[in-house]
Amino acid sequence: MNGAADKVAATAVALAIERGLTVATAESLTAGLVAATLADTPGASGMLQGGVVAYQNSVKAAVLGVPAELLSAVGSVDATVAVAMADGARRACGADVGVSTTGVAGPLPHDGKPVGTVFIGIATSSGTTAHAYSFHGDRPAIRAQANVAALERLLECLVRTDLPRVK
């Protein structure tokens, strides 16, 4: 696995367990890489609820509850879609935090967005947020960078003081 991703995942898993918080993923661009990186961390079963690989818009709509009208209007690579995916994962898996990835790994642009465009969504009971990125490299490099970014945003969310401590 990726050393940077593994290090961030280990910190996120430990902090989520310490705080008694659970996490769910919704992944398009990374196709399960975020969940797999978390699951590779010892103790992950204490915080990882589950994940949805929603590569197709039909899955984003049917499983995660992303409005079909939104997908039709903005496409799948958009900040509003990322937050809807994260919130859908949180609700579907009964988790405290949802994290999502959507973007363009290439080799061609998608939905009018250039290769390397990535959005990471984070959802909690306190609200949702999206983070935009522009990564460079080939398809595996962009997906790896998106994985690290998603894990970093998850960790950042877990550190925040406005999430309830369950323990």
Rosetta silent file (secondary structure, phi, psi, omega in degrees, C-alpha in Angstrom):
SEQUENCE: MNGAADKVAATAVALAIERGLTVATAESLTAGLVAATLADTPGASGMLQGGVVAYQNSVKAAVLGVPAELLSAVGSVDATVAVAMADGARRACGADVGVSTTGVAGPLPHDGKPVGTVFIGIATSSGTTAHAYSFHGDRPAIRAQANVAALERLLECLVRTDLPRVK
SCORE:     score description
SCORE:     0.000 S_00000001
   1 L     0.000 -178.485 -178.282    0.000    0.000    0.000 S_00000001
   2 L   -85.955  125.638 -177.678    0.912    3.663    0.000 S_00000001
   3 H   -57.294  -45.921 -179.851    3.056    4.717    2.980 S_00000001
   4 H   -64.365  -43.338  179.981    1.434    8.163    3.347 S_00000001
   5 H   -63.931  -43.096 -179.793   -2.068    6.718    3.060 S_00000001
   6 H   -62.031  -40.409 -178.874   -1.290    3.965    5.574 S_00000001
   7 H   -66.314  -45.101  179.599    0.086    6.464    8.098 S_00000001
   8 H   -66.305  -41.681  179.505   -2.930    8.776    7.846 S_00000001
   9 H   -61.058  -43.041 -179.908   -5.319    5.803    7.972 S_00000001
  10 H   -61.019  -41.582  178.953   -3.665    4.458   11.125 S_00000001
  11 H   -66.769  -42.625 -179.969   -4.036    7.827   12.834 S_00000001
  12 H   -64.542  -43.279  179.390   -7.659    8.169   11.698 S_00000001
  13 H   -61.757  -47.981 -178.906   -8.568    4.663   12.866 S_00000001
  14 H   -61.108  -43.021 -178.419   -6.970    5.205   16.276 S_00000001
  15 H   -68.724  -41.611  178.433   -8.667    8.589   16.743 S_00000001
  16 H   -61.104  -43.082  179.412  -12.087    7.337   15.636 S_00000001
  17 H   -65.055  -45.070  178.845  -11.841    4.425   18.082 S_00000001
  18 H   -57.452  -39.299 -177.733  -10.638    6.716   20.867 S_00000001
  19 H   -89.554   -5.263  179.955  -13.599    9.033   20.273 S_00000001
  20 L    70.632   33.483 -177.584  -16.096    6.215   19.742 S_00000001
  21 L  -108.679  148.566  178.562  -16.950    7.384   16.219 S_00000001
  22 L  -112.455  156.627 -174.349  -17.828    5.313   13.170 S_00000001
  23 E  -132.607  145.145  172.666  -17.035    5.961    9.508 S_00000001
  24 E  -134.268  152.119 -179.350  -18.557    4.983    6.159 S_00000001
  25 E  -118.945  152.251  171.234  -17.277    5.592    2.643 S_00000001
  26 E  -133.597  113.756 -171.427  -18.867    6.354   -0.718 S_00000001
  27 E  -126.393  130.110  171.816  -16.365    5.998   -3.525 S_00000001
  28 L  -108.213  -75.649 -178.652  -16.520    6.590   -7.236 S_00000001
  29 L   -51.091  -43.777 -175.039  -13.045    7.606   -8.408 S_00000001
  30 L   -89.209   -9.682  171.840  -11.233    5.491   -5.820 S_00000001
  31 L    47.025   42.902  176.453  -13.532    2.452   -6.199 S_00000001
  32 L    99.390   -2.321 -177.485  -13.083    1.204   -2.629 S_00000001
  33 H   -64.390  -38.181  179.857   -9.473    2.235   -2.084 S_00000001
  34 H   -65.329  -48.942  178.694  -10.308    4.477    0.900 S_00000001
  35 H   -61.551  -41.386 -179.756  -12.285    1.746    2.652 S_00000001
  36 H   -64.976  -38.700  179.141   -9.595   -0.818    1.831 S_00000001
  37 H   -66.695  -42.098  175.099   -6.847    1.407    3.224 S_00000001
  38 H   -62.043  -45.400 -177.026   -8.807    1.898    6.437 S_00000001
  39 H   -66.398  -24.765  176.657   -9.557   -1.837    6.630 S_00000001
  40 L   -70.966  -12.218 -177.798   -5.857   -2.663    6.215 S_00000001
  41 L   -87.546  126.286  176.740   -5.276   -0.889    9.539 S_00000001
  42 L   -54.882  133.790  179.816   -5.382   -3.085   12.638 S_00000001
  43 L    93.347   -4.384 -176.147   -8.441   -2.207   14.713 S_00000001
  44 H   -58.428  -26.816 -179.864  -10.453   -0.824   11.800 S_00000001
  45 H   -64.329  -15.613  177.329  -13.383   -3.060   12.686 S_00000001
  46 H   -81.891   -4.786 -178.249  -13.899   -0.805   15.687 S_00000001
  47 L  -142.201  -25.308 -176.367  -14.744    2.200   13.498 S_00000001
  48 E   -86.096  112.208  179.877  -15.383    1.259    9.839 S_00000001
  49 E   -77.225  -43.143 -176.768  -19.096    0.633    9.300 S_00000001
  50 E   163.700 -174.231 -179.433  -18.936   -0.070    5.570 S_00000001
  51 E  -158.608  160.042  178.716  -18.694    1.503    2.177 S_00000001
  52 E  -125.343  124.041  170.367  -20.368    1.848   -1.174 S_00000001
  53 E   -90.125  110.109 -175.852  -18.526    1.782   -4.481 S_00000001
  54 L  -116.951   72.457 -177.374  -20.766    3.990   -6.593 S_00000001
  55 L   -72.166  -37.488 -178.905  -18.975    4.152   -9.917 S_00000001
  56 L   -97.446  148.642  179.177  -22.151    4.664  -11.945 S_00000001
  57 H   -60.162  -32.230  179.931  -24.634    7.503  -11.466 S_00000001
  58 H   -61.446  -35.592  178.179  -27.439    4.970  -11.142 S_00000001
  59 H   -75.260  -39.317  176.188  -25.779    3.618   -7.982 S_00000001
  60 H   -56.484  -42.108 -178.229  -25.107    7.117   -6.663 S_00000001
  61 H   -75.484  -52.240 -172.440  -28.837    7.826   -6.993 S_00000001
  62 H   -71.806  -40.194 -174.160  -30.359    4.473   -5.977 S_00000001
  63 L   -94.449  -41.421 -175.577  -28.045    3.474   -3.124 S_00000001
  64 L   -95.791  -11.423  178.823  -26.674    6.779   -1.819 S_00000001
  65 L    78.312   19.133  175.205  -29.712    8.957   -2.512 S_00000001
  66 L   -69.320  125.380 -177.715  -27.911   11.502   -4.681 S_00000001
  67 L   -58.028  128.857  179.273  -30.727   13.304   -6.518 S_00000001
  68 H   -58.867  -34.270  179.036  -30.899   12.196  -10.163 S_00000001
  69 H   -63.594  -38.398  178.098  -31.744   15.794  -11.085 S_00000001
  70 H   -64.700  -46.411  179.442  -28.480   16.957   -9.510 S_00000001
  71 H   -61.300  -38.438  178.276  -26.491   14.341  -11.417 S_00000001
  72 H   -67.497  -36.959 -175.526  -28.219   15.372  -14.657 S_00000001
  73 H   -77.415  -42.024 -172.847  -27.563   19.047  -14.020 S_00000001
  74 H  -115.305  -10.575 -175.465  -23.921   19.002  -12.864 S_00000001
  75 L    84.481 -178.538 -174.985  -22.607   15.526  -13.708 S_00000001
  76 L   -86.063  -15.739 -176.545  -20.927   13.165  -11.293 S_00000001
  77 L  -104.720   88.070 -174.141  -17.779   15.233  -10.733 S_00000001
  78 L  -159.894  150.673  179.894  -18.986   18.099   -8.574 S_00000001
  79 H   -61.589  -40.178 -178.372  -18.736   19.341   -4.987 S_00000001
  80 H   -67.767  -32.206  176.242  -22.488   19.033   -4.420 S_00000001
  81 H   -70.042  -41.266  179.567  -22.416   15.431   -5.594 S_00000001
  82 H   -59.696  -43.368 -179.732  -19.465   14.685   -3.282 S_00000001
  83 H   -70.857  -36.304  177.575  -21.346   15.954   -0.221 S_00000001
  84 H   -65.043  -38.271  177.107  -24.526   14.113   -1.213 S_00000001
  85 H   -64.592  -45.616 -179.620  -22.500   10.907   -1.597 S_00000001
  86 H   -62.442  -42.474  178.818  -20.825   11.347    1.798 S_00000001
  87 H   -66.856  -38.262  177.728  -24.153   12.018    3.469 S_00000001
  88 H   -63.164  -40.776  178.088  -25.693    9.030    1.695 S_00000001
  89 H   -65.292  -42.699 -179.933  -22.916    6.736    2.939 S_00000001
  90 H   -60.196  -45.544 -179.425  -23.296    8.044    6.481 S_00000001
  91 H   -70.091  -46.481 -176.705  -27.033    7.409    6.433 S_00000001
  92 H   -62.785  -35.214 -176.704  -26.920    4.061    4.583 S_00000001
  93 H  -100.554   -1.341 -179.955  -24.291    2.609    6.908 S_00000001
  94 L    63.999   42.289 -176.447  -25.440    4.248   10.123 S_00000001
  95 L  -105.380  160.423  175.715  -22.101    5.991   10.652 S_00000001
  96 L   -75.234  -34.820 -176.719  -21.096    9.177   12.430 S_00000001
  97 E  -130.153  134.962  172.094  -18.921   10.330    9.528 S_00000001
  98 E  -114.130  138.499  176.372  -19.253    9.791    5.784 S_00000001
  99 E  -128.414  137.636 -178.141  -16.379   10.388    3.383 S_00000001
 100 E  -133.707  158.572  174.773  -16.691   10.338   -0.400 S_00000001
 101 E  -133.389  135.102  171.189  -14.568   10.592   -3.517 S_00000001
 102 E  -147.771  144.403 -177.981  -15.570   11.601   -7.013 S_00000001
 103 E   172.754 -169.921 -176.700  -13.379   12.831   -9.829 S_00000001
 104 L  -120.050  109.426  179.826  -11.638   12.270  -13.131 S_00000001
 105 L   -90.055  -14.496  178.056   -8.684    9.873  -13.157 S_00000001
 106 L    94.152  179.113   17.441   -8.323    9.938  -16.934 S_00000001
 107 L   -85.499   -8.888 -177.927   -7.101    9.407  -19.450 S_00000001
 108 L  -112.128  154.461  174.108   -9.915   11.605  -20.863 S_00000001
 109 L   -59.424  160.565 -178.902  -11.915   14.480  -19.347 S_00000001
 110 E  -142.359  136.531  179.278  -15.359   13.580  -17.944 S_00000001
 111 L    52.938   33.836  179.387  -18.515   15.677  -17.538 S_00000001
 112 L    75.739    7.603 -179.555  -16.585   18.684  -18.854 S_00000001
 113 E  -105.472  139.297 -179.603  -14.006   18.398  -16.067 S_00000001
 114 L   -71.906  157.425  175.182  -10.295   17.979  -16.797 S_00000001
 115 L   -55.757  134.944  179.809   -8.281   14.943  -15.759 S_00000001
 116 L    99.996  -10.953  176.963   -7.143   15.328  -12.160 S_00000001
 117 E   -72.072  124.969 -177.360  -10.271   17.131  -10.923 S_00000001
 118 E  -139.148  141.033  172.609  -11.292   15.529   -7.623 S_00000001
 119 E  -124.127  133.116  175.575  -13.852   16.330   -4.944 S_00000001
 120 E  -111.427  127.393  177.641  -13.785   14.852   -1.451 S_00000001
 121 E  -107.703  144.814  175.806  -17.002   15.044    0.556 S_00000001
 122 E  -130.461  133.086  178.819  -17.328   14.847    4.330 S_00000001
 123 E  -133.069  135.838  173.184  -20.646   14.471    6.151 S_00000001
 124 E  -137.094  177.497  176.249  -21.495   14.442    9.844 S_00000001
 125 L   -66.153  -17.016  178.938  -24.648   15.154   11.821 S_00000001
 126 L   -84.935  -11.662 -179.633  -23.329   18.735   12.037 S_00000001
 127 E   140.921 -174.405 -177.125  -23.336   19.206    8.263 S_00000001
 128 E  -128.306  157.875  176.332  -21.457   18.525    5.073 S_00000001
 129 E  -151.833  156.632  177.159  -18.510   19.998    3.244 S_00000001
 130 E  -128.592  151.051  179.719  -16.586   19.392    0.031 S_00000001
 131 E  -128.346  129.683 -178.217  -12.957   19.920   -0.849 S_00000001
 132 E   -99.035  142.144  178.561  -11.738   20.452   -4.416 S_00000001
 133 E  -136.203  156.837  171.454   -8.411   19.205   -5.732 S_00000001
 134 E  -131.947  101.131 -176.792   -6.487   19.260   -8.974 S_00000001
 135 L   -97.833  162.124 -179.488   -4.089   16.330   -9.097 S_00000001
 136 L  -128.528  152.974  178.416   -1.506   15.449  -11.729 S_00000001
 137 L   125.795 -171.956  178.540   -0.158   12.183  -13.058 S_00000001
 138 L   -82.420  179.904 -176.436   -1.508    9.047  -14.636 S_00000001
 139 H   -53.985  -51.420  178.878   -4.681    7.257  -13.590 S_00000001
 140 H   -61.884  -36.620 -179.482   -3.130    5.252  -10.705 S_00000001
 141 H   -66.675  -41.635  179.288   -1.305    8.351   -9.409 S_00000001
 142 H   -65.492  -42.909  178.762   -4.483   10.460   -9.388 S_00000001
 143 H   -64.013  -39.997  178.915   -6.427    7.724   -7.604 S_00000001
 144 H   -65.488  -41.512  177.978   -3.624    7.332   -5.029 S_00000001
 145 H   -64.927  -39.326  178.198   -3.538   11.090   -4.404 S_00000001
 146 H   -64.839  -38.060  177.966   -7.327   11.140   -4.007 S_00000001
 147 H   -61.012  -49.038  179.663   -7.095    8.293   -1.482 S_00000001
 148 H   -61.930  -43.900 -179.464   -4.573   10.191    0.641 S_00000001
 149 H   -61.528  -41.933  179.266   -6.630   13.389    0.380 S_00000001
 150 H   -63.882  -42.599  178.995   -9.799   11.591    1.486 S_00000001
 151 H   -66.154  -38.311  177.391   -8.022   10.040    4.457 S_00000001
 152 H   -64.651  -42.373  178.760   -6.516   13.424    5.394 S_00000001
 153 H   -67.512  -35.579  175.236   -9.944   15.089    5.250 S_00000001
 154 H   -62.533  -48.742  179.892  -11.396   12.265    7.330 S_00000001
 155 H   -59.523  -44.189  177.805   -8.674   12.722    9.932 S_00000001
 156 H   -57.449  -41.561  178.272   -9.232   16.475    9.930 S_00000001
 157 H   -65.128  -43.069 -178.243  -12.934   15.852   10.571 S_00000001
 158 H   -66.453  -27.189 -179.931  -12.234   13.404   13.399 S_00000001
 159 H   -76.128  -28.393 -176.997   -9.969   15.953   15.102 S_00000001
 160 L   -54.291  148.029 -176.887  -12.671   18.641   15.128 S_00000001
 161 L   -87.764  -10.071 -177.018  -14.186   19.358   18.488 S_00000001
 162 L   -85.058   -4.700  173.302  -17.820   19.698   17.328 S_00000001
 163 L   -82.492  139.511 -178.637  -18.269   15.963   16.830 S_00000001
 164 L   -68.082  143.951  172.205  -19.705   14.239   19.874 S_00000001
 165 L   -90.706  121.612 -174.819  -17.472   11.983   21.932 S_00000001
 166 L   -80.713  -36.731 -176.099  -19.362    8.737   22.345 S_00000001
 167 L   -66.645    0.000    0.000  -17.250    7.138   25.080 S_00000001
